[in-house]
Short mmCIF file of C-alpha atoms and ligand atoms in Angstrom, two decimals:
data_model
loop_
_atom_site.label_atom_id
_atom_site.label_comp_id
_atom_site.label_asym_id
_atom_site.label_seq_id
_atom_site.Cartn_x
_atom_site.Cartn_y
_atom_site.Cartn_z
CA MET A 1 4.41 20.30 10.94
CA LYS A 2 4.69 17.13 13.06
CA LYS A 3 5.76 14.17 10.96
CA LEU A 4 3.20 11.47 10.29
CA SER A 5 4.27 8.07 11.68
CA ILE A 6 3.70 5.28 9.19
CA ALA A 7 3.68 1.48 9.37
CA VAL A 8 4.18 -0.30 6.04
CA MET A 9 3.02 -3.88 5.59
CA ILE A 10 4.69 -5.89 2.83
CA SER A 11 5.06 -9.41 1.45
CA GLY A 12 7.79 -9.03 -1.14
CA SER A 13 10.32 -6.78 -2.84
CA GLY A 14 9.18 -3.61 -1.12
CA SER A 15 9.91 -1.22 -3.98
CA ASN A 16 6.85 0.81 -2.98
CA LEU A 17 8.14 0.82 0.59
CA GLN A 18 11.42 2.17 -0.82
CA SER A 19 9.64 4.96 -2.68
CA ILE A 20 7.93 6.00 0.56
CA ILE A 21 11.21 5.90 2.51
CA ASP A 22 12.95 7.91 -0.24
CA ALA A 23 10.22 10.57 -0.26
CA CYS A 24 10.48 10.86 3.55
CA ASN A 25 14.28 11.14 3.37
CA ALA A 26 14.11 13.71 0.57
CA GLY A 27 11.83 15.85 2.71
CA SER A 28 9.07 15.84 0.08
CA LEU A 29 6.83 13.80 2.39
CA PRO A 30 6.24 15.09 5.96
CA ALA A 31 6.28 11.56 7.35
CA ALA A 32 8.54 8.84 8.74
CA VAL A 33 8.31 5.08 8.35
CA LYS A 34 8.45 3.82 11.94
CA LEU A 35 7.80 0.14 11.31
CA VAL A 36 7.81 -2.45 8.53
CA ILE A 37 5.85 -5.67 8.97
CA SER A 38 6.12 -8.64 6.61
CA ASP A 39 4.09 -11.84 6.51
CA ARG A 40 6.98 -13.50 4.65
CA LYS A 41 10.38 -14.18 6.13
CA ASP A 42 12.22 -13.80 2.82
CA ALA A 43 10.63 -10.49 1.80
CA PHE A 44 13.39 -8.24 0.45
CA GLY A 45 11.53 -5.25 1.89
CA LEU A 46 12.73 -6.35 5.35
CA GLU A 47 16.31 -5.77 4.18
CA ARG A 48 15.38 -2.37 2.78
CA ALA A 49 13.93 -1.42 6.18
CA LYS A 50 17.01 -2.59 8.07
CA LYS A 51 19.31 -0.65 5.70
CA ASN A 52 17.36 2.46 6.58
CA GLY A 53 17.40 1.81 10.32
CA ILE A 54 13.68 1.09 10.46
CA PRO A 55 12.38 -1.64 12.83
CA ALA A 56 11.37 -4.58 10.65
CA GLU A 57 9.32 -7.53 11.86
CA PHE A 58 8.44 -10.81 10.25
CA ILE A 59 5.16 -11.81 11.87
CA ASP A 60 4.55 -15.38 10.81
CA PRO A 61 0.86 -16.04 10.04
CA SER A 62 1.36 -19.78 10.56
CA HIS A 63 2.08 -19.14 14.27
CA PHE A 64 -1.47 -17.98 14.86
CA GLY A 65 -4.84 -19.72 14.97
CA GLY A 66 -6.44 -17.41 12.40
CA ARG A 67 -6.25 -14.15 10.50
CA GLU A 68 -7.52 -12.00 13.35
CA GLU A 69 -4.99 -13.45 15.79
CA HIS A 70 -2.20 -12.70 13.31
CA GLU A 71 -3.51 -9.17 12.82
CA THR A 72 -3.76 -8.69 16.59
CA ALA A 73 0.00 -9.31 16.78
CA CYS A 74 0.58 -6.87 13.88
CA ALA A 75 -1.64 -4.28 15.59
CA ALA A 76 0.33 -4.62 18.86
CA SER A 77 3.50 -3.60 16.99
CA ILE A 78 1.74 -0.82 15.08
CA ASP A 79 0.29 0.62 18.29
CA ARG A 80 3.57 0.23 20.18
CA GLU A 81 5.27 2.41 17.54
CA GLU A 82 2.30 4.81 17.65
CA CYS A 83 1.81 4.66 13.89
CA LYS A 84 -1.00 6.88 12.66
CA LEU A 85 -1.17 5.56 9.09
CA ILE A 86 -0.89 1.97 7.89
CA CYS A 87 0.15 1.45 4.27
CA LEU A 88 -0.29 -1.93 2.61
CA ALA A 89 2.38 -2.10 -0.08
CA GLY A 90 2.45 -5.40 -1.90
CA TYR A 91 0.91 -7.04 1.18
CA MET A 92 -0.62 -10.18 -0.34
CA ARG A 93 -3.12 -10.89 2.43
CA LEU A 94 -6.74 -9.85 2.66
CA VAL A 95 -7.21 -7.99 5.93
CA THR A 96 -10.22 -8.72 8.16
CA GLY A 97 -13.11 -6.44 9.00
CA TRP A 98 -11.67 -6.26 12.51
CA PHE A 99 -8.39 -4.77 11.23
CA VAL A 100 -10.19 -2.40 8.84
CA GLY A 101 -12.44 -1.24 11.69
CA LYS A 102 -9.55 -0.74 14.08
CA TYR A 103 -7.69 1.47 11.61
CA SER A 104 -10.71 2.96 9.92
CA GLY A 105 -9.77 5.91 7.71
CA ARG A 106 -6.04 5.32 8.22
CA LEU A 107 -5.44 2.20 6.19
CA LEU A 108 -4.26 2.57 2.56
CA ASN A 109 -3.42 0.14 -0.22
CA ILE A 110 -1.89 0.34 -3.68
CA HIS A 111 -3.13 -1.86 -6.49
CA PRO A 112 -1.53 -2.25 -9.94
CA SER A 113 -4.60 -1.57 -12.10
CA LEU A 114 -7.25 1.09 -12.58
CA LEU A 115 -9.85 -0.14 -10.09
CA PRO A 116 -12.57 -1.29 -10.17
CA SER A 117 -11.13 -3.05 -13.23
CA PHE A 118 -8.84 -6.01 -12.61
CA PRO A 119 -8.78 -6.44 -8.82
CA GLY A 120 -6.96 -9.43 -7.33
CA ALA A 121 -3.50 -10.89 -7.34
CA HIS A 122 -2.90 -11.10 -11.13
CA ALA A 123 -3.84 -7.67 -12.40
CA HIS A 124 -1.31 -7.45 -15.27
CA ARG A 125 -2.09 -10.96 -16.49
CA ASP A 126 -5.81 -10.16 -16.42
CA VAL A 127 -5.36 -6.82 -18.22
CA LEU A 128 -3.40 -8.50 -21.03
CA ALA A 129 -5.80 -11.43 -21.31
CA TYR A 130 -8.75 -9.03 -21.57
CA GLY A 131 -7.06 -6.95 -24.25
CA ALA A 132 -7.45 -3.68 -22.34
CA LYS A 133 -5.62 -0.72 -23.92
CA VAL A 134 -5.04 1.20 -20.70
CA SER A 135 -4.02 0.11 -17.22
CA GLY A 136 -2.35 1.87 -14.33
CA CYS A 137 -2.40 1.98 -10.57
CA THR A 138 -4.78 2.97 -7.79
CA VAL A 139 -4.12 4.16 -4.25
CA HIS A 140 -7.21 3.69 -2.13
CA PHE A 141 -8.53 3.48 1.40
CA VAL A 142 -9.05 -0.11 2.48
CA ASP A 143 -12.50 -1.45 3.27
CA GLU A 144 -13.71 -4.98 4.09
CA ASN A 145 -13.65 -6.12 0.47
CA MET A 146 -10.68 -6.80 -1.78
CA ASP A 147 -9.32 -3.78 -3.70
CA SER A 148 -12.58 -1.91 -3.26
CA GLY A 149 -12.26 1.10 -0.92
CA PRO A 150 -12.56 4.82 -1.82
CA VAL A 151 -10.04 5.89 -4.48
CA ILE A 152 -7.47 8.57 -3.62
CA ILE A 153 -5.22 8.66 -6.72
CA GLN A 154 -5.09 6.83 -10.02
CA SER A 155 -2.41 7.01 -12.67
CA ALA A 156 -2.91 5.59 -16.18
CA VAL A 157 -0.41 3.67 -18.28
CA LYS A 158 -0.91 2.67 -21.93
CA VAL A 159 -0.83 -1.03 -22.71
CA LEU A 160 1.56 -1.48 -25.64
CA GLU A 161 1.45 -4.12 -28.33
CA GLY A 162 3.73 -6.97 -27.33
CA ASP A 163 3.56 -6.11 -23.63
CA THR A 164 4.21 -8.96 -21.22
CA GLU A 165 3.27 -9.06 -17.54
CA GLU A 166 6.84 -8.00 -16.83
CA THR A 167 7.04 -5.03 -19.24
CA LEU A 168 3.60 -3.71 -18.32
CA GLY A 169 4.27 -4.34 -14.62
CA LYS A 170 7.51 -2.37 -14.80
CA ARG A 171 5.85 0.71 -16.32
CA VAL A 172 2.95 0.53 -13.86
CA LEU A 173 5.40 0.19 -10.96
CA GLU A 174 7.12 3.43 -12.04
CA GLN A 175 3.76 5.17 -11.63
CA GLU A 176 3.10 3.42 -8.32
CA HIS A 177 6.34 4.85 -6.95
CA LYS A 178 5.03 8.37 -7.62
CA ALA A 179 1.38 7.83 -6.72
CA TYR A 180 1.83 6.26 -3.27
CA PRO A 181 4.04 9.00 -1.78
CA GLU A 182 1.74 11.59 -3.35
CA ALA A 183 -1.36 10.04 -1.75
CA ILE A 184 0.39 9.75 1.62
CA LYS A 185 1.41 13.40 1.40
CA LEU A 186 -2.24 14.43 0.92
CA PHE A 187 -3.17 12.29 3.93
CA ALA A 188 -0.32 13.74 6.02
CA GLU A 189 -1.45 17.27 5.17
CA GLY A 190 -4.98 16.41 6.29
CA ARG A 191 -6.35 17.24 2.86
CA LEU A 192 -8.32 14.09 2.07
CA ILE A 193 -12.07 14.44 2.56
CA VAL A 194 -13.99 11.16 2.34
CA LYS A 195 -17.75 11.15 1.75
CA GLY A 196 -19.04 7.65 1.09
CA ARG A 197 -17.06 6.34 -1.87
CA LYS A 198 -15.82 9.75 -2.91
CA VAL A 199 -12.52 11.25 -1.89
CA THR A 200 -11.89 14.93 -2.59
CA VAL A 201 -8.72 16.89 -2.00
CA ASP A 202 -8.96 20.05 0.05
CA THR A 203 -7.13 22.93 -1.59
CA ILE A 204 -4.55 24.74 0.52
CA ILE A 205 -5.38 28.46 0.68
C1 GRF B 301 2.95 -3.74 -6.58
O1 GRF B 301 2.67 -3.80 -7.96
C2 GRF B 301 1.69 -3.51 -5.80
O2 GRF B 301 0.79 -2.65 -6.42
C3 GRF B 301 1.13 -4.89 -5.72
O3 GRF B 301 2.25 -5.73 -5.52
C4 GRF B 301 3.41 -5.10 -6.06
C5 GRF B 301 4.38 -4.98 -4.92
O4 GRF B 301 5.58 -4.46 -5.32
N1 GRF B 301 0.10 -5.01 -4.73
P1 GRF B 301 6.67 -4.03 -4.24
O5 GRF B 301 6.77 -5.17 -3.21
O6 GRF B 301 6.24 -2.73 -3.64
O7 GRF B 301 7.93 -3.91 -5.05
#
């Protein structure tokens, strides 16, 4: 099977990026990360990419007149590397309808809660403040709205008494590192069938 070429867009540590790279290297994911794009110069994920010999680009949003202009520069790199799947992994920027349309059906995101509960940038804080007993992570297709596209995989994590954002975040992140490569594998195998909001997984016969 031909390997799926992936671009990963990050803003920070890039531990999800690492889990994708590791799954590719281990041969459990028939894919290769061809490009890493960050909107932050100091994102540690850029170092992770370089260590693995993957082209890594900091594309500075402040150099562009608006979001679409910034995304046009990102898209030029993505298309140059002929990436077929774009994975947002801790990318802290809302993408425009233009970007979503351009990569329709091939743009994924991971969010650290069980969507549609607790979207946004402070999921763990919001889960704890609400007093929810269960949280987790969601891998989903990206649409025009924040954290709202069709769900591919969710993994639940119990909220424990005394949890802090850090302790809950750490346990959720462990699940993220399994869920994202798993979702990408289903995509790479062509097994994801999307009908409206619903994603089903084709069984291999
Ligand atoms: C993850 O929890 C991800 O779900 C969220 O931001 C965090 C990024 O972590 N969107 P990392 O940069 O992959 O380590």
